[in-house]
Short mmCIF file of C-alpha atoms in Angstrom, two decimals:
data_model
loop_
_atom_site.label_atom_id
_atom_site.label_comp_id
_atom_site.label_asym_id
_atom_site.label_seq_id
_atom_site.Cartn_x
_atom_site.Cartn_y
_atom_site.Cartn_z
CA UNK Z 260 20.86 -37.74 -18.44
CA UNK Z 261 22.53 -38.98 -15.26
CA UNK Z 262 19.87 -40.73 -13.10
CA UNK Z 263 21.31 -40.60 -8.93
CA UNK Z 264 20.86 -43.15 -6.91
CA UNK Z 265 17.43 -44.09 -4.50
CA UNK Z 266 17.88 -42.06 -1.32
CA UNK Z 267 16.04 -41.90 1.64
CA UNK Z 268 13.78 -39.15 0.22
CA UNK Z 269 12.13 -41.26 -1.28
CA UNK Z 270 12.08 -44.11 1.36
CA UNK Z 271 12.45 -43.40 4.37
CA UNK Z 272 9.64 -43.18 6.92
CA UNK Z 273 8.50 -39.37 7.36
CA UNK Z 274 8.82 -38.93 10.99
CA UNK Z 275 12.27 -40.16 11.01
CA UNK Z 276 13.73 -38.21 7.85
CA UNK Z 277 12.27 -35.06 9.57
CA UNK Z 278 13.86 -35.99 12.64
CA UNK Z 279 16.86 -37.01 10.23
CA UNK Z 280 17.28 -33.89 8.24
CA UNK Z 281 16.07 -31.34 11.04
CA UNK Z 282 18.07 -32.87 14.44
CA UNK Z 283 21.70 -31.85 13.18
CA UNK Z 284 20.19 -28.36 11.92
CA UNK Z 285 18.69 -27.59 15.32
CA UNK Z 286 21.38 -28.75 17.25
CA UNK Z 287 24.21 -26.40 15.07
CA UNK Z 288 21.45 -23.59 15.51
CA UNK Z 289 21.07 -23.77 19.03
CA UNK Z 290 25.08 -23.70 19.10
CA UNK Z 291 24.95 -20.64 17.60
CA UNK Z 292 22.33 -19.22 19.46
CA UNK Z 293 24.16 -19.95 22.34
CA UNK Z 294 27.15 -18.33 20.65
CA UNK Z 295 25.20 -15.12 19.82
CA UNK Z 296 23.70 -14.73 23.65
CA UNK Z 297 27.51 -15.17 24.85
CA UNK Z 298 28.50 -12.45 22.33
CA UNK Z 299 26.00 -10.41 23.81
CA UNK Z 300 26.76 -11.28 27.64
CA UNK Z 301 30.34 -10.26 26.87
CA UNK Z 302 29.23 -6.90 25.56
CA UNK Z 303 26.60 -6.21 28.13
CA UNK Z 304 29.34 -6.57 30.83
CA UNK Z 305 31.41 -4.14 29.11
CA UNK Z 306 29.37 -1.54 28.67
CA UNK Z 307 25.25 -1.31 28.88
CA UNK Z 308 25.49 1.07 25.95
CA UNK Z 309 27.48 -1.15 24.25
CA UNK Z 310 24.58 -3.36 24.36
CA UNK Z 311 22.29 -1.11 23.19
CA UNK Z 312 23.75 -0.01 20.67
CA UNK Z 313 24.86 -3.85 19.30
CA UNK Z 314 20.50 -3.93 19.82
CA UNK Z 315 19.70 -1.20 17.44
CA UNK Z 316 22.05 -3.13 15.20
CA UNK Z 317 19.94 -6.23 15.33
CA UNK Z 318 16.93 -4.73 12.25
CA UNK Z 319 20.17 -4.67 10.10
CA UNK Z 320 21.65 -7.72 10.51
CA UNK Z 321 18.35 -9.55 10.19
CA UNK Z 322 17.75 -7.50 6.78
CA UNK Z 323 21.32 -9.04 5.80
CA UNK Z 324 19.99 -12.68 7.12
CA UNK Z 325 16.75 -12.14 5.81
CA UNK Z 326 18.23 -11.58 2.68
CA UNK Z 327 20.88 -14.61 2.22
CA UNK Z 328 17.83 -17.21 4.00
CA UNK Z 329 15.50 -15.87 1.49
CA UNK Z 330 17.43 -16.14 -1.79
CA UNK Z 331 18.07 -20.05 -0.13
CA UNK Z 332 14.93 -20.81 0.46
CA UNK Z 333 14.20 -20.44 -2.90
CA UNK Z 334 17.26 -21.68 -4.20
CA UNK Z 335 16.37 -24.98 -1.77
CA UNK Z 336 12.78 -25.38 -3.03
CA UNK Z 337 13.65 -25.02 -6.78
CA UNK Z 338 16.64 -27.38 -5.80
CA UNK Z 339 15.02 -30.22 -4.18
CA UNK Z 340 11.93 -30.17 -7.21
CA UNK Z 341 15.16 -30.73 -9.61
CA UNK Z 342 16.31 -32.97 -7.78
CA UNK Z 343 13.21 -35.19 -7.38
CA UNK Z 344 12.72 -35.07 -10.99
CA UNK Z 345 16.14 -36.47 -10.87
CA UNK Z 346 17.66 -33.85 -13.39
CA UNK Z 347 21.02 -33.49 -12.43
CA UNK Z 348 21.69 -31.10 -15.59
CA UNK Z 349 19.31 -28.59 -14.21
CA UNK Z 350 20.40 -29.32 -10.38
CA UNK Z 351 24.24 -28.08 -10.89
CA UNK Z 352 23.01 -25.26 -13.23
CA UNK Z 353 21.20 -24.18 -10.01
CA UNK Z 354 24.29 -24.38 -7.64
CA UNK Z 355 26.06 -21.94 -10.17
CA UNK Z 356 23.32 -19.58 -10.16
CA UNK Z 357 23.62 -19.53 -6.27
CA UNK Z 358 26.67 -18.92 -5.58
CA UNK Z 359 26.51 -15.92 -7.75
CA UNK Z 360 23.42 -14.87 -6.25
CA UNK Z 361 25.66 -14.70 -2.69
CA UNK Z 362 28.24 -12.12 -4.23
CA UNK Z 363 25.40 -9.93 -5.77
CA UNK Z 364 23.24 -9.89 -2.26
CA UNK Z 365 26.72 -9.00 -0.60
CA UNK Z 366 27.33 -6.30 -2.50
CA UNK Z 367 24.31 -3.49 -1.33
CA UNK Z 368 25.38 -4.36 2.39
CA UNK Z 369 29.19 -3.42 1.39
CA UNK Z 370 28.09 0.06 0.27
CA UNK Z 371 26.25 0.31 3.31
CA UNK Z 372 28.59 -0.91 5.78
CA UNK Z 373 31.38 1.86 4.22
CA UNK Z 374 29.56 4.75 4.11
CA UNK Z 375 26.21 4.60 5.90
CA UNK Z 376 26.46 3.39 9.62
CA UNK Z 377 26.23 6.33 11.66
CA UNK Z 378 23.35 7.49 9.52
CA UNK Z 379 21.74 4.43 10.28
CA UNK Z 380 22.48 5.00 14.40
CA UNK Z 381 21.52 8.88 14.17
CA UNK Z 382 17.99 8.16 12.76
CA UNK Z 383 17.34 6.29 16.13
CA UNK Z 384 19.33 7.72 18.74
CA UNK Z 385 21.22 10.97 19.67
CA UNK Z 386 23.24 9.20 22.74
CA UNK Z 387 27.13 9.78 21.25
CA UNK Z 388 28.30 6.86 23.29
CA UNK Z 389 25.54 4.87 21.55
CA UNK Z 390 26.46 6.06 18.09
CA UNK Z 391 29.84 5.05 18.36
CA UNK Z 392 29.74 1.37 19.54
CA UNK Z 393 26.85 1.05 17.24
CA UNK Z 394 29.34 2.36 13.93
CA UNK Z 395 32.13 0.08 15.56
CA UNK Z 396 29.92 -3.28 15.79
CA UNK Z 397 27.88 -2.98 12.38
CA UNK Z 398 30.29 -1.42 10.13
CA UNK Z 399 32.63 -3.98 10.84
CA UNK Z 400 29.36 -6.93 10.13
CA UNK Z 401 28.46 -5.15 7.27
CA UNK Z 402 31.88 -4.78 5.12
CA UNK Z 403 33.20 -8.44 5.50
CA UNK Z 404 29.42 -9.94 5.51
CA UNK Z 405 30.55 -11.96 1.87
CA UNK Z 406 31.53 -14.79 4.90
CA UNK Z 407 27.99 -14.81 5.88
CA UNK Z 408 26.82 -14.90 2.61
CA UNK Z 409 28.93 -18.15 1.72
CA UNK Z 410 28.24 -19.81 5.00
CA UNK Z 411 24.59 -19.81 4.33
CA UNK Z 412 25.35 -20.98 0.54
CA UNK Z 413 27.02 -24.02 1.12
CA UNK Z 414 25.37 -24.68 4.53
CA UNK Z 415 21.76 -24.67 2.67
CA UNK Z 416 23.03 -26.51 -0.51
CA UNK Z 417 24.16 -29.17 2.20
CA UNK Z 418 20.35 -29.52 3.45
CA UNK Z 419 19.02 -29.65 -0.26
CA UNK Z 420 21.14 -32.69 -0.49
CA UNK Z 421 19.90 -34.40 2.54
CA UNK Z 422 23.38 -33.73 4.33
CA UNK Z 423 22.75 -31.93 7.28
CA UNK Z 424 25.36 -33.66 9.75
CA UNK Z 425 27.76 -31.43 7.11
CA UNK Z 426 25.87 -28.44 7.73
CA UNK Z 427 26.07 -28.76 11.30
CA UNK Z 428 29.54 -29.23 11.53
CA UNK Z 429 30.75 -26.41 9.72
CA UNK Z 430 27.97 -24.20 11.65
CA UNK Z 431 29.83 -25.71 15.05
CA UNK Z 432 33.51 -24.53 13.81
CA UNK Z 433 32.05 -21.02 12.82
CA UNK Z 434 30.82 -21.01 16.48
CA UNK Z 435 33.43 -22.33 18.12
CA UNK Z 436 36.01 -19.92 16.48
CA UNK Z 437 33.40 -17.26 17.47
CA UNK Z 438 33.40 -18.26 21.18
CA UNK Z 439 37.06 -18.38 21.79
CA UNK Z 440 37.84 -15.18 19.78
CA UNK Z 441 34.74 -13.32 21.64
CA UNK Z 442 36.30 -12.26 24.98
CA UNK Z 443 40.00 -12.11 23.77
CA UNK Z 444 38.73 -9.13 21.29
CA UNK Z 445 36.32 -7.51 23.12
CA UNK Z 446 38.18 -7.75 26.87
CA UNK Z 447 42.19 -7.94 25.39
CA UNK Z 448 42.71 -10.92 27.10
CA UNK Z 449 45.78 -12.72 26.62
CA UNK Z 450 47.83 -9.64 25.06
CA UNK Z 451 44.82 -8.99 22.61
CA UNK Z 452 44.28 -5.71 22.24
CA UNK Z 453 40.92 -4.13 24.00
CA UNK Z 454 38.49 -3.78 20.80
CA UNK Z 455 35.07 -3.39 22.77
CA UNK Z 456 32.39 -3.46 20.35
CA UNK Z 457 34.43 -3.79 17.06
CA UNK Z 458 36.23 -6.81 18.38
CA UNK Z 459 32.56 -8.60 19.18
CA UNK Z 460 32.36 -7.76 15.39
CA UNK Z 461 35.19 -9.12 14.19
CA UNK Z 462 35.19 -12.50 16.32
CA UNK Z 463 31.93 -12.96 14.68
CA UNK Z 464 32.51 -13.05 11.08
CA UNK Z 465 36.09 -14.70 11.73
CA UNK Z 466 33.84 -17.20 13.20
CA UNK Z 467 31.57 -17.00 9.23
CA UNK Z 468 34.48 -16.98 7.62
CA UNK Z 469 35.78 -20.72 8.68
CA UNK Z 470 32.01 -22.01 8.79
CA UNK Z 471 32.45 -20.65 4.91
CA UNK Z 472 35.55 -22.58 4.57
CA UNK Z 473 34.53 -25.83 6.03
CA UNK Z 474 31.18 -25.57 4.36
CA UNK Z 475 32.65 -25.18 0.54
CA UNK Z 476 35.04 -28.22 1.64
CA UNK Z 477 32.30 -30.67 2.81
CA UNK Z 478 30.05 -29.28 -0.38
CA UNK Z 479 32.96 -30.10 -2.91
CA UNK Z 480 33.95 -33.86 -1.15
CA UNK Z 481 30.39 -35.05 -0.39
CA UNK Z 482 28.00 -32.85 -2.68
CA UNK Z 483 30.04 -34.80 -5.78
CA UNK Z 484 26.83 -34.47 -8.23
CA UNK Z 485 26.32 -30.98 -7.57
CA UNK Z 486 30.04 -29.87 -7.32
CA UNK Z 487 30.39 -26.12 -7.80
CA UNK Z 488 32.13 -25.48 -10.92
CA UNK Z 489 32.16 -22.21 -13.29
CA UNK Z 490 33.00 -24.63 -16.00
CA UNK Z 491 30.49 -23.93 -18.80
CA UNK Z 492 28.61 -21.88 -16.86
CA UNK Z 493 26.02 -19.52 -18.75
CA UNK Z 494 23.49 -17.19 -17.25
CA UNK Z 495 19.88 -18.45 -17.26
CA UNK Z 496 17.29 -15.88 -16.51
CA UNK Z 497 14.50 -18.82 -16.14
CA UNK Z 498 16.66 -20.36 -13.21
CA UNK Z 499 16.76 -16.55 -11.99
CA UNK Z 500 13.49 -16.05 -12.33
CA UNK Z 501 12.70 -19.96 -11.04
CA UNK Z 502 14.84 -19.03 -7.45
CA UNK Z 503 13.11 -15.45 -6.98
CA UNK Z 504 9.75 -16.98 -7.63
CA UNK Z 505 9.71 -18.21 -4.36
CA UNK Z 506 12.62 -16.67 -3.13
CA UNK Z 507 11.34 -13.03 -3.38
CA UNK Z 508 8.38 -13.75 -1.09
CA UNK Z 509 10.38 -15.16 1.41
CA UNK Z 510 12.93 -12.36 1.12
CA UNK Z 511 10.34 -10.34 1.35
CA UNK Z 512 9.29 -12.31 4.47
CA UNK Z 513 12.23 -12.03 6.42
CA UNK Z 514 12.85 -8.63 6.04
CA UNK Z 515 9.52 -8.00 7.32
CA UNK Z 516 11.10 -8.89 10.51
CA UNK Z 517 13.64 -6.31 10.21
CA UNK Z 518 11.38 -3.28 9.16
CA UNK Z 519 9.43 -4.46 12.55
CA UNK Z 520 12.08 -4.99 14.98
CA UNK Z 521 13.22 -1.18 13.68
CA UNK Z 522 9.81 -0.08 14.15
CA UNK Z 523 9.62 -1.14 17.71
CA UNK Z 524 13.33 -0.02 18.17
CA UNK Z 525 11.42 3.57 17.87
CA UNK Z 526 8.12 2.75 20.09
CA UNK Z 527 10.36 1.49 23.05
CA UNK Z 528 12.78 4.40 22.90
CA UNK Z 529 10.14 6.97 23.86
CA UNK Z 530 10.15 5.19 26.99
CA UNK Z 531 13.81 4.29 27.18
CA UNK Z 532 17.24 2.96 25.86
CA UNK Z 533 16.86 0.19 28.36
CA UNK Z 534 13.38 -1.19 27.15
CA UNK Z 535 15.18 -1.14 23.62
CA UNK Z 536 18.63 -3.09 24.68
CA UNK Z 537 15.54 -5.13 26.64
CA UNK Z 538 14.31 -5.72 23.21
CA UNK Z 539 17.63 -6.55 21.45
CA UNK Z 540 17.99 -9.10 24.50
CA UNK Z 541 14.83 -10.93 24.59
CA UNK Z 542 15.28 -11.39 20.78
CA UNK Z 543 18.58 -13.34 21.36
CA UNK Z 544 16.75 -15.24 24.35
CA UNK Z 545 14.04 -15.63 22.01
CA UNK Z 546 16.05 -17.89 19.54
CA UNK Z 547 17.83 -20.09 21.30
CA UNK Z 548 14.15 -20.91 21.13
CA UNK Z 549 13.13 -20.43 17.80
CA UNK Z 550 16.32 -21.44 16.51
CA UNK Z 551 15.06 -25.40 16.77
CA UNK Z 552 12.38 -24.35 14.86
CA UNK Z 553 14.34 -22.68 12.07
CA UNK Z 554 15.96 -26.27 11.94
CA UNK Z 555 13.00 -28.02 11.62
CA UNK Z 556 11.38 -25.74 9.12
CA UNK Z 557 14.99 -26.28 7.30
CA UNK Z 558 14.22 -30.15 7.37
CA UNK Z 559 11.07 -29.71 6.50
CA UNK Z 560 11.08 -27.77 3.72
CA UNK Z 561 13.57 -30.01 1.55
CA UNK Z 562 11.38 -33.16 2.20
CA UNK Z 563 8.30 -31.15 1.31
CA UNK Z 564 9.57 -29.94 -1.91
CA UNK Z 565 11.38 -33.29 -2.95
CA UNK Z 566 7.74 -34.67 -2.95
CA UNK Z 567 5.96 -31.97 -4.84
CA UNK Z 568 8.35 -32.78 -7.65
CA UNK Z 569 7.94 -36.63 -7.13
CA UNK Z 570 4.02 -36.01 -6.66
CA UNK Z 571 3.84 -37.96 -3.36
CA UNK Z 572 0.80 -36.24 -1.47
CA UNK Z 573 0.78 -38.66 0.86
CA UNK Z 574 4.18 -38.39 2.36
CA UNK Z 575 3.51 -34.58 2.24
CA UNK Z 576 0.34 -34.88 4.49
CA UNK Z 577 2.69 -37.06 7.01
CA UNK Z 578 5.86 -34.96 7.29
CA UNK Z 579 2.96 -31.80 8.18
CA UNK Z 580 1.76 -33.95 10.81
CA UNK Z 581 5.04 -34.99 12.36
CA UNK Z 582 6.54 -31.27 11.90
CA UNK Z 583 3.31 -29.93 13.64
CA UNK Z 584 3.93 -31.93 16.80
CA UNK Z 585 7.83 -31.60 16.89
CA UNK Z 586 6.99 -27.59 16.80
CA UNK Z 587 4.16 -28.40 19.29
CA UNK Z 588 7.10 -30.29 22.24
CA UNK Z 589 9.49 -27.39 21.45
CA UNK Z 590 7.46 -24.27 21.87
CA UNK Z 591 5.78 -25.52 24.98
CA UNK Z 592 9.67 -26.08 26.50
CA UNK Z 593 10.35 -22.59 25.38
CA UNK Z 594 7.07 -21.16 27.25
CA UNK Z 595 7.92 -23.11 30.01
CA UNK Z 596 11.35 -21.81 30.68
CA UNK Z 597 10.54 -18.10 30.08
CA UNK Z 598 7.71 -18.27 32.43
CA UNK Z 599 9.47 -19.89 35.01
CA UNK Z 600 12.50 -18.33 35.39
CA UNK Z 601 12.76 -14.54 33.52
CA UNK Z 602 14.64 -13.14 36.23
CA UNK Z 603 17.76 -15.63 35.97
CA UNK Z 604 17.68 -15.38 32.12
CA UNK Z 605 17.85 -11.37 31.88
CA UNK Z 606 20.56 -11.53 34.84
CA UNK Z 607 23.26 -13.00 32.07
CA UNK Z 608 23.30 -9.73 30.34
CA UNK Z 609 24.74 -7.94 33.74
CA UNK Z 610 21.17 -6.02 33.81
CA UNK Z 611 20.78 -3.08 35.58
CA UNK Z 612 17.27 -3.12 38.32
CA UNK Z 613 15.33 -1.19 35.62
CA UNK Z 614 16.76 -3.54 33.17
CA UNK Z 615 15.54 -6.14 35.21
CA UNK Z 616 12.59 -5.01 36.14
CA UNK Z 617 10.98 -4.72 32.03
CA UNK Z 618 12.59 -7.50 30.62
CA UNK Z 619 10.73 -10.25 33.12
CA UNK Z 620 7.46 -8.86 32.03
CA UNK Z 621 8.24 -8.63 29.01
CA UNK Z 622 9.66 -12.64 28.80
CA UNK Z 623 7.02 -13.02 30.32
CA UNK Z 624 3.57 -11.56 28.07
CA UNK Z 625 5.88 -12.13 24.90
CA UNK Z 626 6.28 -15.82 25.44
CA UNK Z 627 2.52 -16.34 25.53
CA UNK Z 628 1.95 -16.14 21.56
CA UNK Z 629 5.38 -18.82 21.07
CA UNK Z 630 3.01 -21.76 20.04
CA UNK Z 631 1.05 -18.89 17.70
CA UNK Z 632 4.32 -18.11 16.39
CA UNK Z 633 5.42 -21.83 16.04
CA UNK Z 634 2.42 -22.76 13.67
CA UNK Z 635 2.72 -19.61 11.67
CA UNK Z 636 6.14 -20.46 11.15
CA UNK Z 637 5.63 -24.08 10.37
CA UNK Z 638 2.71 -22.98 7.75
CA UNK Z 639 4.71 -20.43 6.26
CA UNK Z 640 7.64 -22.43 5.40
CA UNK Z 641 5.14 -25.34 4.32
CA UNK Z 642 3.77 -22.92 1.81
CA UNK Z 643 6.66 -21.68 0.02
CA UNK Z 644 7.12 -25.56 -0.29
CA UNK Z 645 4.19 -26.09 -2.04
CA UNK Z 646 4.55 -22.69 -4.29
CA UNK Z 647 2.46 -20.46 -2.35
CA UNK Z 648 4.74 -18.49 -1.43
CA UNK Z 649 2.47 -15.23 -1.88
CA UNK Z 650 0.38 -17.02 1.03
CA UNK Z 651 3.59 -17.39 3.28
CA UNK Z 652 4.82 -13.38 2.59
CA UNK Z 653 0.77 -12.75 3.44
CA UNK Z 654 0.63 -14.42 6.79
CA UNK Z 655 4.23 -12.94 7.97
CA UNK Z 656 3.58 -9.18 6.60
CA UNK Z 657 -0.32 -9.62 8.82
CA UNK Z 658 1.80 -10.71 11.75
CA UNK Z 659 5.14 -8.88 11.93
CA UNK Z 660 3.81 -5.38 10.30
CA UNK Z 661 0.10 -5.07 9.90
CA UNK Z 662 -0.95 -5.89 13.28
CA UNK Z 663 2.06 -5.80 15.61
CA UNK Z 664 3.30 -2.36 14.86
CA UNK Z 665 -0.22 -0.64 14.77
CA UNK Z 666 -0.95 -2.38 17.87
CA UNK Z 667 2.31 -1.71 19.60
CA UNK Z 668 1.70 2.00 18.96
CA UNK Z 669 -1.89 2.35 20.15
CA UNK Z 670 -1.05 0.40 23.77
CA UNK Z 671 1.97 2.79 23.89
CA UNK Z 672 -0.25 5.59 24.50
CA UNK Z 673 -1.21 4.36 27.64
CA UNK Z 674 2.55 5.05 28.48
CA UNK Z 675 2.60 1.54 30.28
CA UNK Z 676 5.30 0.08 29.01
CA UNK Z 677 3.80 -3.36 30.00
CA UNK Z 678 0.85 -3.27 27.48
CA UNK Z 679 3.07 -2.96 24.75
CA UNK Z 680 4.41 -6.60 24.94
CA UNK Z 681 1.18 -7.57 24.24
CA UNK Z 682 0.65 -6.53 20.56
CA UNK Z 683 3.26 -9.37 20.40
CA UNK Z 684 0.31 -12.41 21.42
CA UNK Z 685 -2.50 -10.50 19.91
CA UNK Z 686 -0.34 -10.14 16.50
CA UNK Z 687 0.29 -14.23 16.65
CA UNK Z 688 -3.36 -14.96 17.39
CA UNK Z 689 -4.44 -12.97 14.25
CA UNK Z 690 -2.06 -14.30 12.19
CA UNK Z 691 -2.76 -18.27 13.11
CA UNK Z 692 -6.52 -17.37 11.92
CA UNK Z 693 -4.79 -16.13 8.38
CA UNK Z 694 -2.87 -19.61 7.95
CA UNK Z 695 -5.69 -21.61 8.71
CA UNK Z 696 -7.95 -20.05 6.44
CA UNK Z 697 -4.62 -20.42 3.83
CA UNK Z 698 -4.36 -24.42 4.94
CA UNK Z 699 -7.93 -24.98 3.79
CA UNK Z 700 -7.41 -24.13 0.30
CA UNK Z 701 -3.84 -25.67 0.49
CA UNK Z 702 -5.03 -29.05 1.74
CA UNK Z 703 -8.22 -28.98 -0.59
CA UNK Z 704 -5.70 -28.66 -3.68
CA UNK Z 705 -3.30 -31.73 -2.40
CA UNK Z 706 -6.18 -34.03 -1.40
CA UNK Z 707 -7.72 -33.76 -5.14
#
């Protein structure tokens, strides 16, 4: 058996390898962040509709996200335990599995995409104009999603491997291909033709497509011990069932998100289409905020499962500690900036007064629970780490579905549209007392 050589897993100080790992992630994520509020700035100032309808698309495309993150979370964990046990055998058996995991998860979103769309926009809306943009915008996501799919593969088996300055680069080219194709499809600029919604579509997984690209080319020239190769490949169920183990919780997990943001699609819209394109807004505000965080839970959970395998408890403890405080400096910016100036923020998307008018309270209350969020988010990802990931898809399903949504209904009855931002903080607050009682077992277990 092949034995690789030392690398800073196993070496380097905790702090910095978290800063290391997680820097190059956050700083592609917040690139496309900033890519995905542009897209949406484009479309608001061609049509409010448009944007509405591009926000009742947003439960979908999370479902398809929450699906490919998911299946590479697990894939990551099960990765980096391999490869601290430094069995390279097992390691590229894994990368095989993966990328064949990314064709099957592509293939349920394809059937959708074809013949399901305006089913999808009917259920929540009867506005024609609505319905159409909508059909335009996700059918066009949905049918060539395989990009996303293969961006996220090679992407995440770039973090496994400690390589996240690859990562980041091919998430900047996806983004930058995105930004420049953005207003020439949607606007017909430069002789373009005038696409609207479909052409916001289609700039966006042009954009997937060359982050795929560049990602299988950095994977295959600096990834050289875990080079993908069908050579000799031979289904393993174990490896299947190894992946999903914690892979299916944090599926699970993230689609949570999607079944809520659908949910609360259908509260706001008994008040309005605006509060709901409000929504679909503050959602892409919200993560060029949380976006960081996704980075540094992307860092994190690499360096956590590297030293489960190797059994090092004590660099576990540390990297919680540094990733705690890192999540602690970030959030508080992101409070900061939505408290202080809502009304600038909302004003990219062209809004309307009314527009205007809900989304700076709702910045506003909703910003309140980002440090509540922050922890849970930080413990979850910790978690699947560690193999709990049961304890993970607990904490997320008590704060995305079992509080927020009841919650969210009962405050709507007061028809003050106000009081139903606030299931968001009291949701967060209930959920940070279900990690902590979830730590204390956690820590009890790596302390003995």
């Amino acid at each position: 058996m092949q034995t690789p050589r030392t690398n800073k897993m196993d070496t380097s100080p905790t702090g910095k390898l978290l800063l290391s790992l997680s820097l190059p992630i956050m700083f592609s994520m917040l690139m496309q962040a900033l890519y995905n509020i542009v897209d949406s700035i484009f479309i608001a100032h061609f049509s409010e509709n448009a944007l509405s309808a591009v926000s009742l698309t947003y439960p979908m495309q999370t479902l398809m996200i929450a699906i490919s993150i998911g299946t590479y979370i697990g894939v990551n964990a099960y990765l980096g335990r391999t490869l601290g046990q430094r069995n390279m055998e097992a390691a590229r058996s894994i990368v095989q599995h993966s990328a064949l995991l990314a064709v099957f998860s592509y293939l349920p979103f394809l059937f959708i995409g074809l013949f399901f769309t305006r089913n999808y926009f009917m259920l929540q809306t009867a506005d024609a104009e609505i319905i159409r943009y909508g059909v335009d915008y996700m059918s066009v996501c949905l049918v060539f999603s395989v990009s996303m799919f293969g961006q996220q593969l090679f992407e995440k088996l770039l973090e496994a491997s400690g390589r996240s300055i690859f990562s980041m680069a091919s998430q900047l080219i996806g983004a930058a291909v995105n930004l420049i194709l953005d207003p020439l499809l949607i606007f017909g600029f430069m002789d373009f033709p005038t696409l609207g919604a479909s052409g916001a579509a289609m700039a966006t997984v042009i954009g997937q497509f060359a982050a795929m690209v560049c990602g299988f080319t950095f994977h295959q020239l600096f990834n050289k011990d875990l080079r993908l190769s069908f050579a000799h490949f031979h289904l393993d169920r174990s490896i299947l069932s190894e992946i999903y183990k914690i892979g299916l919780p944090a599926i699970l997990m993230q689609s949570i998100g999607s079944v809520s943001n659908f949910m609360m699609n259908g509260v706001l819209l008994t008040f309005s289409t605006t509060a709901a394109a409000v929504l679909g807004v503050y959602y892409r505000l919200q993560n060029f905020i949380f976006m960081p965080i996704w980075g540094l839970t992307s860092g994190l959970l690499p360096i956590l499962s590297y030293n489960v395998g190797a059994k090092r408890k004590d660099r576990i403890i540390n990297t919680l500690h540094y990733a705690m405080l890192y999540m602690t400096v970030i959030m508080l910016a992101g409070t900061t900036l939505f408290q202080l100036i809502p009304c600038q923020l909302i004003r990219l998307f062209d809004a309307s007064d009314e527009m205007l008018s809900i989304g700076m309270n709702a910045l506003r209350i909703i910003s309140t629970y980002f440090i509540l969020e922050g922890f849970c988010q930080i413990s979850q990802t910790s978690f699947q780490a560690v193999g709990r990931g049961i304890a993970s898809l607990i904490c997320c399903l008590t704060r995305q579905i079992i509080v927020l949504l009841p919650a969210a209904y009962v405050l709507a009855l007061s028809r003050n549209l106000n009081y139903v931002w606030v299931a968001y903080p009291i949701a967060g607050g209930v959920s940070v007392g279900l990690c902590l009682f979830q730590w204390k077992g956690i820590l009890k277990a790596l302390h003995t």
